[in-house]
Amino acid sequence: MDIRAIFMGLAFALMWSSAFTSARMIVADAPPLTALSLRFLISGLIGVGIAGAMGQSWRLSRGQWRSVAVFGLCQNALYLGLNFVAMQWVEASLAAIIASTMPLLVALLGWLFFGEKVRPLGIAGLVAGVAGVAIIMGSRLTGGVSLPGIALCGAGALALAVATLTVRGTSSKGNVLMIVGLQMFVGAGVLAVAAALTESWQVNWTPRLGLAFAYTTLVPGLIATWVWFRLVDRIGAVRAATYHFLNPFFGVAVAAVLLGETLGLADIVGVVIVAAGILAVQLSKRAPAPVVAVAR
């Protein structure tokens, strides 16, 4: 058992899930796109600076530059940008649940558009994921949740799934932190333009805003991304992605503890079903164990 990989997977899932709660805190007091652009700029400067000090090179391969461009646009600008805007109206727990369906979307898009085979366990996982989300949405819609907010979160998850399919298989080749930092710069630039066109500079300066911004910039923004790349290098993308099944649990738990968001029975049941669906899809991607003949 790879204890270090398990610790890295748990740490990544917790950091990734906590980002929705800290983002909810930020958008309560600052314009979302402006704050996110500034966060990416700071994270990028820190990441590239540390990478340079470690001897990592900005001279990347064509595939690595494609990864920088695609993830910078789809993950940082679209996925996180849409989620930050949405969380002006959507609770952090619901945003985390929607975002956690990304592995299901990757499997579904790969099946529909790339002809990838999905095993029966994977199909069952997709069905379970859809059912779990339907249970949660049915409960939330009766409570008056923002439909535009849900649409923005869903579009963000779709953008991240497309990015994942586009650049999968690209190796970091020892330049993990440099690639992460450069991706941040792409997101910062795109969001700065969007913020200049759509937002005004109105900030309510509070200690909570400062702490949430610092946490989001350093932990989910930089450390979690670095841990994810290291985890993939250590155990492979398929096995690493299995830890995504923890995201719904961590997402709602952190939001409940720090923001006091309430969860109904339908939410809890839906989260369990979605998590089971994610786990089933990821487990179905593992190659079957070879059959070894045993002498008798």
PDB file of C-alpha atoms in Angstrom:
ATOM      1  CA  MET A   1       0.000   0.000   0.000  1.00  0.00           C
ATOM      2  CA  ASP A   2       1.379   3.397  -1.030  1.00  0.00           C
ATOM      3  CA  ILE A   3       0.727   5.409   2.142  1.00  0.00           C
ATOM      4  CA  ARG A   4       2.236   8.557   0.657  1.00  0.00           C
ATOM      5  CA  ALA A   5      -0.061   8.402  -2.374  1.00  0.00           C
ATOM      6  CA  ILE A   6      -3.087   7.903  -0.106  1.00  0.00           C
ATOM      7  CA  PHE A   7      -2.119  10.943   1.954  1.00  0.00           C
ATOM      8  CA  MET A   8      -1.599  13.009  -1.201  1.00  0.00           C
ATOM      9  CA  GLY A   9      -4.972  11.930  -2.581  1.00  0.00           C
ATOM     10  CA  LEU A  10      -6.820  12.786   0.625  1.00  0.00           C
ATOM     11  CA  ALA A  11      -5.014  16.120   0.905  1.00  0.00           C
ATOM     12  CA  PHE A  12      -5.830  17.024  -2.696  1.00  0.00           C
ATOM     13  CA  ALA A  13      -9.518  16.161  -2.307  1.00  0.00           C
ATOM     14  CA  LEU A  14      -9.815  18.223   0.875  1.00  0.00           C
ATOM     15  CA  MET A  15      -7.991  21.238  -0.572  1.00  0.00           C
ATOM     16  CA  TRP A  16      -9.922  21.089  -3.849  1.00  0.00           C
ATOM     17  CA  SER A  17     -13.268  20.817  -2.068  1.00  0.00           C
ATOM     18  CA  SER A  18     -12.520  23.621   0.385  1.00  0.00           C
ATOM     19  CA  ALA A  19     -12.017  26.089  -2.480  1.00  0.00           C
ATOM     20  CA  PHE A  20     -15.769  26.484  -2.913  1.00  0.00           C
ATOM     21  CA  THR A  21     -16.243  27.654   0.651  1.00  0.00           C
ATOM     22  CA  SER A  22     -13.383  30.156   0.473  1.00  0.00           C
ATOM     23  CA  ALA A  23     -14.661  31.374  -2.903  1.00  0.00           C
ATOM     24  CA  ARG A  24     -18.107  31.925  -1.409  1.00  0.00           C
ATOM     25  CA  MET A  25     -16.487  34.089   1.271  1.00  0.00           C
ATOM     26  CA  ILE A  26     -14.576  36.104  -1.331  1.00  0.00           C
ATOM     27  CA  VAL A  27     -17.492  36.907  -3.636  1.00  0.00           C
ATOM     28  CA  ALA A  28     -19.523  38.154  -0.679  1.00  0.00           C
ATOM     29  CA  ASP A  29     -17.142  41.129  -0.391  1.00  0.00           C
ATOM     30  CA  ALA A  30     -15.363  41.517  -3.752  1.00  0.00           C
ATOM     31  CA  PRO A  31     -16.115  41.354  -7.507  1.00  0.00           C
ATOM     32  CA  PRO A  32     -15.598  37.687  -8.475  1.00  0.00           C
ATOM     33  CA  LEU A  33     -13.655  37.956 -11.742  1.00  0.00           C
ATOM     34  CA  THR A  34     -11.378  40.729 -10.486  1.00  0.00           C
ATOM     35  CA  ALA A  35     -10.591  38.793  -7.315  1.00  0.00           C
ATOM     36  CA  LEU A  36      -9.957  35.576  -9.233  1.00  0.00           C
ATOM     37  CA  SER A  37      -7.717  37.303 -11.784  1.00  0.00           C
ATOM     38  CA  LEU A  38      -5.636  38.803  -8.989  1.00  0.00           C
ATOM     39  CA  ARG A  39      -5.456  35.430  -7.261  1.00  0.00           C
ATOM     40  CA  PHE A  40      -4.123  33.787 -10.439  1.00  0.00           C
ATOM     41  CA  LEU A  41      -1.556  36.526 -10.938  1.00  0.00           C
ATOM     42  CA  ILE A  42      -0.182  36.104  -7.416  1.00  0.00           C
ATOM     43  CA  SER A  43      -0.275  32.297  -7.613  1.00  0.00           C
ATOM     44  CA  GLY A  44       1.473  32.393 -10.979  1.00  0.00           C
ATOM     45  CA  LEU A  45       4.244  34.672  -9.744  1.00  0.00           C
ATOM     46  CA  ILE A  46       4.838  32.460  -6.718  1.00  0.00           C
ATOM     47  CA  GLY A  47       4.707  29.249  -8.727  1.00  0.00           C
ATOM     48  CA  VAL A  48       7.020  30.395 -11.524  1.00  0.00           C
ATOM     49  CA  GLY A  49       9.402  31.973  -9.023  1.00  0.00           C
ATOM     50  CA  ILE A  50       9.724  28.783  -6.990  1.00  0.00           C
ATOM     51  CA  ALA A  51       9.961  26.684 -10.160  1.00  0.00           C
ATOM     52  CA  GLY A  52      12.814  28.854 -11.430  1.00  0.00           C
ATOM     53  CA  ALA A  53      14.634  28.555  -8.126  1.00  0.00           C
ATOM     54  CA  MET A  54      14.262  24.768  -8.374  1.00  0.00           C
ATOM     55  CA  GLY A  55      15.832  24.787 -11.817  1.00  0.00           C
ATOM     56  CA  GLN A  56      12.664  24.054 -13.764  1.00  0.00           C
ATOM     57  CA  SER A  57      12.613  25.409 -17.310  1.00  0.00           C
ATOM     58  CA  TRP A  58      10.009  27.507 -19.119  1.00  0.00           C
ATOM     59  CA  ARG A  59      11.199  25.908 -22.383  1.00  0.00           C
ATOM     60  CA  LEU A  60       8.369  23.435 -22.677  1.00  0.00           C
ATOM     61  CA  SER A  61       7.437  20.901 -25.310  1.00  0.00           C
ATOM     62  CA  ARG A  62       4.621  21.580 -27.748  1.00  0.00           C
ATOM     63  CA  GLY A  63       2.331  19.292 -25.750  1.00  0.00           C
ATOM     64  CA  GLN A  64       3.184  21.069 -22.514  1.00  0.00           C
ATOM     65  CA  TRP A  65       2.483  24.500 -24.043  1.00  0.00           C
ATOM     66  CA  ARG A  66      -0.833  23.149 -25.260  1.00  0.00           C
ATOM     67  CA  SER A  67      -1.559  22.008 -21.711  1.00  0.00           C
ATOM     68  CA  VAL A  68      -0.715  25.480 -20.413  1.00  0.00           C
ATOM     69  CA  ALA A  69      -3.048  27.149 -22.926  1.00  0.00           C
ATOM     70  CA  VAL A  70      -5.956  24.707 -22.654  1.00  0.00           C
ATOM     71  CA  PHE A  71      -5.977  24.394 -18.876  1.00  0.00           C
ATOM     72  CA  GLY A  72      -5.279  28.079 -18.400  1.00  0.00           C
ATOM     73  CA  LEU A  73      -8.348  28.919 -20.463  1.00  0.00           C
ATOM     74  CA  CYS A  74     -10.723  26.059 -19.631  1.00  0.00           C
ATOM     75  CA  GLN A  75      -9.817  25.301 -16.013  1.00  0.00           C
ATOM     76  CA  ASN A  76      -8.708  28.656 -14.645  1.00  0.00           C
ATOM     77  CA  ALA A  77     -10.695  31.143 -16.727  1.00  0.00           C
ATOM     78  CA  LEU A  78     -13.870  29.218 -17.593  1.00  0.00           C
ATOM     79  CA  TYR A  79     -14.293  26.576 -14.884  1.00  0.00           C
ATOM     80  CA  LEU A  80     -13.240  28.699 -11.913  1.00  0.00           C
ATOM     81  CA  GLY A  81     -14.444  31.974 -13.419  1.00  0.00           C
ATOM     82  CA  LEU A  82     -17.959  30.650 -13.982  1.00  0.00           C
ATOM     83  CA  ASN A  83     -18.023  29.091 -10.514  1.00  0.00           C
ATOM     84  CA  PHE A  84     -16.891  32.315  -8.836  1.00  0.00           C
ATOM     85  CA  VAL A  85     -19.647  34.263 -10.605  1.00  0.00           C
ATOM     86  CA  ALA A  86     -22.218  31.574  -9.790  1.00  0.00           C
ATOM     87  CA  MET A  87     -21.403  31.545  -6.093  1.00  0.00           C
ATOM     88  CA  GLN A  88     -22.856  35.003  -5.741  1.00  0.00           C
ATOM     89  CA  TRP A  89     -26.187  33.146  -5.809  1.00  0.00           C
ATOM     90  CA  VAL A  90     -25.406  29.423  -5.305  1.00  0.00           C
ATOM     91  CA  GLU A  91     -24.312  27.849  -2.021  1.00  0.00           C
ATOM     92  CA  ALA A  92     -20.779  26.485  -1.807  1.00  0.00           C
ATOM     93  CA  SER A  93     -21.995  22.947  -1.086  1.00  0.00           C
ATOM     94  CA  LEU A  94     -24.128  22.824  -4.250  1.00  0.00           C
ATOM     95  CA  ALA A  95     -21.310  24.271  -6.382  1.00  0.00           C
ATOM     96  CA  ALA A  96     -18.940  21.617  -5.008  1.00  0.00           C
ATOM     97  CA  ILE A  97     -21.395  18.822  -5.808  1.00  0.00           C
ATOM     98  CA  ILE A  98     -21.876  20.026  -9.399  1.00  0.00           C
ATOM     99  CA  ALA A  99     -18.127  20.454  -9.928  1.00  0.00           C
ATOM    100  CA  SER A 100     -17.460  16.973  -8.540  1.00  0.00           C
ATOM    101  CA  THR A 101     -19.376  15.458 -11.466  1.00  0.00           C
ATOM    102  CA  MET A 102     -16.447  16.306 -13.765  1.00  0.00           C
ATOM    103  CA  PRO A 103     -15.096  12.701 -13.835  1.00  0.00           C
ATOM    104  CA  LEU A 104     -18.566  11.535 -14.875  1.00  0.00           C
ATOM    105  CA  LEU A 105     -18.626  14.108 -17.672  1.00  0.00           C
ATOM    106  CA  VAL A 106     -15.166  13.012 -18.846  1.00  0.00           C
ATOM    107  CA  ALA A 107     -16.322   9.388 -19.064  1.00  0.00           C
ATOM    108  CA  LEU A 108     -19.565  10.347 -20.814  1.00  0.00           C
ATOM    109  CA  LEU A 109     -17.901  12.632 -23.380  1.00  0.00           C
ATOM    110  CA  GLY A 110     -15.196  10.072 -24.041  1.00  0.00           C
ATOM    111  CA  TRP A 111     -17.875   7.475 -24.692  1.00  0.00           C
ATOM    112  CA  LEU A 112     -20.051   9.699 -26.911  1.00  0.00           C
ATOM    113  CA  PHE A 113     -17.429  11.550 -28.955  1.00  0.00           C
ATOM    114  CA  PHE A 114     -14.233   9.495 -28.799  1.00  0.00           C
ATOM    115  CA  GLY A 115     -15.707   6.009 -29.018  1.00  0.00           C
ATOM    116  CA  GLU A 116     -14.138   4.911 -25.743  1.00  0.00           C
ATOM    117  CA  LYS A 117     -15.505   1.691 -24.358  1.00  0.00           C
ATOM    118  CA  VAL A 118     -17.281   1.899 -21.028  1.00  0.00           C
ATOM    119  CA  ARG A 119     -17.572  -1.248 -18.971  1.00  0.00           C
ATOM    120  CA  PRO A 120     -20.812  -2.205 -17.257  1.00  0.00           C
ATOM    121  CA  LEU A 121     -19.492  -0.887 -13.939  1.00  0.00           C
ATOM    122  CA  GLY A 122     -18.759   2.446 -15.607  1.00  0.00           C
ATOM    123  CA  ILE A 123     -22.232   2.625 -17.145  1.00  0.00           C
ATOM    124  CA  ALA A 124     -23.747   1.886 -13.738  1.00  0.00           C
ATOM    125  CA  GLY A 125     -21.613   4.687 -12.300  1.00  0.00           C
ATOM    126  CA  LEU A 126     -22.837   7.164 -14.922  1.00  0.00           C
ATOM    127  CA  VAL A 127     -26.443   6.232 -14.226  1.00  0.00           C
ATOM    128  CA  ALA A 128     -25.877   6.551 -10.480  1.00  0.00           C
ATOM    129  CA  GLY A 129     -24.224   9.944 -10.918  1.00  0.00           C
ATOM    130  CA  VAL A 130     -27.128  11.295 -12.955  1.00  0.00           C
ATOM    131  CA  ALA A 131     -29.592   9.914 -10.418  1.00  0.00           C
ATOM    132  CA  GLY A 132     -27.720  11.447  -7.492  1.00  0.00           C
ATOM    133  CA  VAL A 133     -27.567  14.872  -9.122  1.00  0.00           C
ATOM    134  CA  ALA A 134     -31.272  14.629  -9.994  1.00  0.00           C
ATOM    135  CA  ILE A 135     -32.131  13.917  -6.359  1.00  0.00           C
ATOM    136  CA  ILE A 136     -30.115  16.905  -5.156  1.00  0.00           C
ATOM    137  CA  MET A 137     -31.437  19.254  -7.828  1.00  0.00           C
ATOM    138  CA  GLY A 138     -35.013  18.177  -7.233  1.00  0.00           C
ATOM    139  CA  SER A 139     -34.644  19.037  -3.565  1.00  0.00           C
ATOM    140  CA  ARG A 140     -32.853  22.351  -4.193  1.00  0.00           C
ATOM    141  CA  LEU A 141     -35.219  23.555  -6.945  1.00  0.00           C
ATOM    142  CA  THR A 142     -38.177  23.335  -4.586  1.00  0.00           C
ATOM    143  CA  GLY A 143     -36.233  25.588  -2.215  1.00  0.00           C
ATOM    144  CA  GLY A 144     -35.795  28.346  -4.798  1.00  0.00           C
ATOM    145  CA  VAL A 145     -32.186  27.821  -5.892  1.00  0.00           C
ATOM    146  CA  SER A 146     -30.814  30.065  -8.663  1.00  0.00           C
ATOM    147  CA  LEU A 147     -31.183  28.385 -12.056  1.00  0.00           C
ATOM    148  CA  PRO A 148     -28.670  30.732 -13.758  1.00  0.00           C
ATOM    149  CA  GLY A 149     -26.195  29.912 -10.978  1.00  0.00           C
ATOM    150  CA  ILE A 150     -26.653  26.172 -11.531  1.00  0.00           C
ATOM    151  CA  ALA A 151     -26.213  26.665 -15.291  1.00  0.00           C
ATOM    152  CA  LEU A 152     -22.932  28.526 -14.743  1.00  0.00           C
ATOM    153  CA  CYS A 153     -21.611  25.782 -12.439  1.00  0.00           C
ATOM    154  CA  GLY A 154     -22.611  23.115 -14.959  1.00  0.00           C
ATOM    155  CA  ALA A 155     -20.919  24.981 -17.819  1.00  0.00           C
ATOM    156  CA  GLY A 156     -17.767  25.274 -15.730  1.00  0.00           C
ATOM    157  CA  ALA A 157     -17.666  21.535 -15.020  1.00  0.00           C
ATOM    158  CA  LEU A 158     -18.172  20.838 -18.731  1.00  0.00           C
ATOM    159  CA  ALA A 159     -15.281  23.172 -19.648  1.00  0.00           C
ATOM    160  CA  LEU A 160     -12.965  21.346 -17.244  1.00  0.00           C
ATOM    161  CA  ALA A 161     -14.041  17.961 -18.626  1.00  0.00           C
ATOM    162  CA  VAL A 162     -13.268  19.114 -22.184  1.00  0.00           C
ATOM    163  CA  ALA A 163      -9.849  20.371 -21.068  1.00  0.00           C
ATOM    164  CA  THR A 164      -9.106  17.058 -19.368  1.00  0.00           C
ATOM    165  CA  LEU A 165      -9.934  15.103 -22.520  1.00  0.00           C
ATOM    166  CA  THR A 166      -7.929  17.484 -24.705  1.00  0.00           C
ATOM    167  CA  VAL A 167      -4.592  17.343 -22.895  1.00  0.00           C
ATOM    168  CA  ARG A 168      -4.637  13.919 -21.248  1.00  0.00           C
ATOM    169  CA  GLY A 169      -1.430  12.000 -21.631  1.00  0.00           C
ATOM    170  CA  THR A 170       0.766  15.104 -21.647  1.00  0.00           C
ATOM    171  CA  SER A 171       3.801  14.566 -19.419  1.00  0.00           C
ATOM    172  CA  SER A 172       5.113  17.280 -17.107  1.00  0.00           C
ATOM    173  CA  LYS A 173       8.709  15.953 -17.470  1.00  0.00           C
ATOM    174  CA  GLY A 174       9.918  17.541 -14.240  1.00  0.00           C
ATOM    175  CA  ASN A 175       8.428  20.976 -14.923  1.00  0.00           C
ATOM    176  CA  VAL A 176       5.295  20.529 -12.827  1.00  0.00           C
ATOM    177  CA  LEU A 177       5.395  23.791 -10.885  1.00  0.00           C
ATOM    178  CA  MET A 178       6.458  25.838 -13.924  1.00  0.00           C
ATOM    179  CA  ILE A 179       3.506  24.499 -15.937  1.00  0.00           C
ATOM    180  CA  VAL A 180       1.126  25.210 -13.060  1.00  0.00           C
ATOM    181  CA  GLY A 181       2.417  28.767 -12.712  1.00  0.00           C
ATOM    182  CA  LEU A 182       2.168  29.498 -16.434  1.00  0.00           C
ATOM    183  CA  GLN A 183      -1.402  28.177 -16.462  1.00  0.00           C
ATOM    184  CA  MET A 184      -2.195  30.714 -13.750  1.00  0.00           C
ATOM    185  CA  PHE A 185      -0.914  33.554 -15.952  1.00  0.00           C
ATOM    186  CA  VAL A 186      -3.209  32.497 -18.796  1.00  0.00           C
ATOM    187  CA  GLY A 187      -6.209  32.503 -16.465  1.00  0.00           C
ATOM    188  CA  ALA A 188      -5.218  35.843 -14.962  1.00  0.00           C
ATOM    189  CA  GLY A 189      -4.981  37.506 -18.374  1.00  0.00           C
ATOM    190  CA  VAL A 190      -8.287  36.207 -19.698  1.00  0.00           C
ATOM    191  CA  LEU A 191     -10.170  37.056 -16.513  1.00  0.00           C
ATOM    192  CA  ALA A 192      -8.595  40.521 -16.265  1.00  0.00           C
ATOM    193  CA  VAL A 193     -10.106  41.399 -19.638  1.00  0.00           C
ATOM    194  CA  ALA A 194     -13.500  39.961 -18.666  1.00  0.00           C
ATOM    195  CA  ALA A 195     -13.436  41.803 -15.332  1.00  0.00           C
ATOM    196  CA  ALA A 196     -12.558  45.126 -16.980  1.00  0.00           C
ATOM    197  CA  LEU A 197     -15.527  44.774 -19.311  1.00  0.00           C
ATOM    198  CA  THR A 198     -18.135  43.611 -16.793  1.00  0.00           C
ATOM    199  CA  GLU A 199     -17.204  44.643 -13.226  1.00  0.00           C
ATOM    200  CA  SER A 200     -16.620  47.719 -11.134  1.00  0.00           C
ATOM    201  CA  TRP A 201     -14.056  47.936  -8.316  1.00  0.00           C
ATOM    202  CA  GLN A 202     -16.212  47.719  -5.201  1.00  0.00           C
ATOM    203  CA  VAL A 203     -14.611  45.867  -2.307  1.00  0.00           C
ATOM    204  CA  ASN A 204     -15.778  45.512   1.271  1.00  0.00           C
ATOM    205  CA  TRP A 205     -12.443  45.093   3.069  1.00  0.00           C
ATOM    206  CA  THR A 206     -12.882  42.613   5.927  1.00  0.00           C
ATOM    207  CA  PRO A 207     -10.551  40.217   7.780  1.00  0.00           C
ATOM    208  CA  ARG A 208     -12.555  37.283   6.424  1.00  0.00           C
ATOM    209  CA  LEU A 209     -11.997  38.487   2.855  1.00  0.00           C
ATOM    210  CA  GLY A 210      -8.256  38.756   3.440  1.00  0.00           C
ATOM    211  CA  LEU A 211      -7.954  35.323   5.007  1.00  0.00           C
ATOM    212  CA  ALA A 212     -10.158  33.662   2.391  1.00  0.00           C
ATOM    213  CA  PHE A 213      -8.231  35.297  -0.449  1.00  0.00           C
ATOM    214  CA  ALA A 214      -4.846  34.292   0.980  1.00  0.00           C
ATOM    215  CA  TYR A 215      -6.037  30.711   1.578  1.00  0.00           C
ATOM    216  CA  THR A 216      -7.548  30.381  -1.904  1.00  0.00           C
ATOM    217  CA  THR A 217      -4.433  31.774  -3.550  1.00  0.00           C
ATOM    218  CA  LEU A 218      -1.958  29.497  -1.783  1.00  0.00           C
ATOM    219  CA  VAL A 219      -3.803  26.287  -0.925  1.00  0.00           C
ATOM    220  CA  PRO A 220      -6.397  25.340  -3.576  1.00  0.00           C
ATOM    221  CA  GLY A 221      -4.812  27.669  -6.116  1.00  0.00           C
ATOM    222  CA  LEU A 222      -1.213  26.502  -5.980  1.00  0.00           C
ATOM    223  CA  ILE A 223      -0.548  23.688  -3.519  1.00  0.00           C
ATOM    224  CA  ALA A 224      -3.529  21.522  -4.533  1.00  0.00           C
ATOM    225  CA  THR A 225      -2.658  21.800  -8.229  1.00  0.00           C
ATOM    226  CA  TRP A 226       0.946  20.873  -7.525  1.00  0.00           C
ATOM    227  CA  VAL A 227      -0.129  17.901  -5.367  1.00  0.00           C
ATOM    228  CA  TRP A 228      -2.456  16.725  -8.132  1.00  0.00           C
ATOM    229  CA  PHE A 229       0.293  16.702 -10.761  1.00  0.00           C
ATOM    230  CA  ARG A 230       2.646  14.908  -8.369  1.00  0.00           C
ATOM    231  CA  LEU A 231      -0.046  12.345  -7.547  1.00  0.00           C
ATOM    232  CA  VAL A 232      -0.666  11.666 -11.238  1.00  0.00           C
ATOM    233  CA  ASP A 233       3.060  11.238 -11.833  1.00  0.00           C
ATOM    234  CA  ARG A 234       3.221   8.831  -8.881  1.00  0.00           C
ATOM    235  CA  ILE A 235       0.245   6.534  -9.458  1.00  0.00           C
ATOM    236  CA  GLY A 236      -1.183   7.484 -12.868  1.00  0.00           C
ATOM    237  CA  ALA A 237      -4.171   9.570 -13.921  1.00  0.00           C
ATOM    238  CA  VAL A 238      -6.811   6.834 -13.605  1.00  0.00           C
ATOM    239  CA  ARG A 239      -5.891   5.812 -10.062  1.00  0.00           C
ATOM    240  CA  ALA A 240      -5.413   9.439  -8.996  1.00  0.00           C
ATOM    241  CA  ALA A 241      -8.822  10.413 -10.358  1.00  0.00           C
ATOM    242  CA  THR A 242     -10.428   7.862  -8.032  1.00  0.00           C
ATOM    243  CA  TYR A 243      -9.947  10.350  -5.186  1.00  0.00           C
ATOM    244  CA  HIS A 244     -12.490  12.636  -6.843  1.00  0.00           C
ATOM    245  CA  PHE A 245     -15.217  10.502  -5.286  1.00  0.00           C
ATOM    246  CA  LEU A 246     -14.361  12.176  -1.973  1.00  0.00           C
ATOM    247  CA  ASN A 247     -15.023  15.682  -3.294  1.00  0.00           C
ATOM    248  CA  PRO A 248     -18.803  15.727  -2.702  1.00  0.00           C
ATOM    249  CA  PHE A 249     -18.308  14.639   0.923  1.00  0.00           C
ATOM    250  CA  PHE A 250     -15.549  17.131   1.668  1.00  0.00           C
ATOM    251  CA  GLY A 251     -17.291  19.927  -0.216  1.00  0.00           C
ATOM    252  CA  VAL A 252     -20.534  19.771   1.750  1.00  0.00           C
ATOM    253  CA  ALA A 253     -18.729  19.100   5.049  1.00  0.00           C
ATOM    254  CA  VAL A 254     -16.465  22.156   4.797  1.00  0.00           C
ATOM    255  CA  ALA A 255     -19.372  24.383   3.741  1.00  0.00           C
ATOM    256  CA  ALA A 256     -21.480  23.128   6.634  1.00  0.00           C
ATOM    257  CA  VAL A 257     -18.726  23.724   9.211  1.00  0.00           C
ATOM    258  CA  LEU A 258     -17.458  27.127   8.031  1.00  0.00           C
ATOM    259  CA  LEU A 259     -20.555  28.656   6.432  1.00  0.00           C
ATOM    260  CA  GLY A 260     -23.312  26.951   8.378  1.00  0.00           C
ATOM    261  CA  GLU A 261     -24.986  25.678   5.209  1.00  0.00           C
ATOM    262  CA  THR A 262     -27.735  23.212   6.007  1.00  0.00           C
ATOM    263  CA  LEU A 263     -28.163  19.856   4.333  1.00  0.00           C
ATOM    264  CA  GLY A 264     -31.400  17.949   3.946  1.00  0.00           C
ATOM    265  CA  LEU A 265     -31.875  14.205   3.724  1.00  0.00           C
ATOM    266  CA  ALA A 266     -32.156  14.414  -0.071  1.00  0.00           C
ATOM    267  CA  ASP A 267     -28.803  16.215  -0.223  1.00  0.00           C
ATOM    268  CA  ILE A 268     -27.085  13.543   1.861  1.00  0.00           C
ATOM    269  CA  VAL A 269     -28.591  10.683  -0.167  1.00  0.00           C
ATOM    270  CA  GLY A 270     -27.687  12.422  -3.424  1.00  0.00           C
ATOM    271  CA  VAL A 271     -24.108  13.058  -2.339  1.00  0.00           C
ATOM    272  CA  VAL A 272     -23.625   9.394  -1.415  1.00  0.00           C
ATOM    273  CA  ILE A 273     -25.032   8.259  -4.776  1.00  0.00           C
ATOM    274  CA  VAL A 274     -22.922  10.740  -6.762  1.00  0.00           C
ATOM    275  CA  ALA A 275     -19.774   9.699  -4.886  1.00  0.00           C
ATOM    276  CA  ALA A 276     -20.538   6.030  -5.538  1.00  0.00           C
ATOM    277  CA  GLY A 277     -21.058   6.793  -9.221  1.00  0.00           C
ATOM    278  CA  ILE A 278     -17.722   8.614  -9.484  1.00  0.00           C
ATOM    279  CA  LEU A 279     -15.928   5.752  -7.758  1.00  0.00           C
ATOM    280  CA  ALA A 280     -17.578   3.170 -10.027  1.00  0.00           C
ATOM    281  CA  VAL A 281     -16.599   5.071 -13.179  1.00  0.00           C
ATOM    282  CA  GLN A 282     -12.984   5.404 -12.057  1.00  0.00           C
ATOM    283  CA  LEU A 283     -12.697   1.769 -10.961  1.00  0.00           C
ATOM    284  CA  SER A 284     -14.111   0.633 -14.301  1.00  0.00           C
ATOM    285  CA  LYS A 285     -11.179   2.291 -16.096  1.00  0.00           C
ATOM    286  CA  ARG A 286      -8.609   0.090 -14.409  1.00  0.00           C
ATOM    287  CA  ALA A 287      -7.223  -2.666 -16.555  1.00  0.00           C
ATOM    288  CA  PRO A 288      -8.338  -6.133 -15.452  1.00  0.00           C
ATOM    289  CA  ALA A 289      -5.751  -8.146 -13.636  1.00  0.00           C
ATOM    290  CA  PRO A 290      -3.946 -10.616 -15.939  1.00  0.00           C
ATOM    291  CA  VAL A 291      -4.886 -14.264 -15.628  1.00  0.00           C
ATOM    292  CA  VAL A 292      -1.912 -16.270 -14.422  1.00  0.00           C
ATOM    293  CA  ALA A 293      -1.811 -19.987 -15.047  1.00  0.00           C
ATOM    294  CA  VAL A 294      -1.076 -21.987 -11.956  1.00  0.00           C
ATOM    295  CA  ALA A 295       0.654 -25.358 -12.208  1.00  0.00           C
ATOM    296  CA  ARG A 296      -1.288 -28.150 -10.649  1.00  0.00           C
TER     297      ARG A 296
END
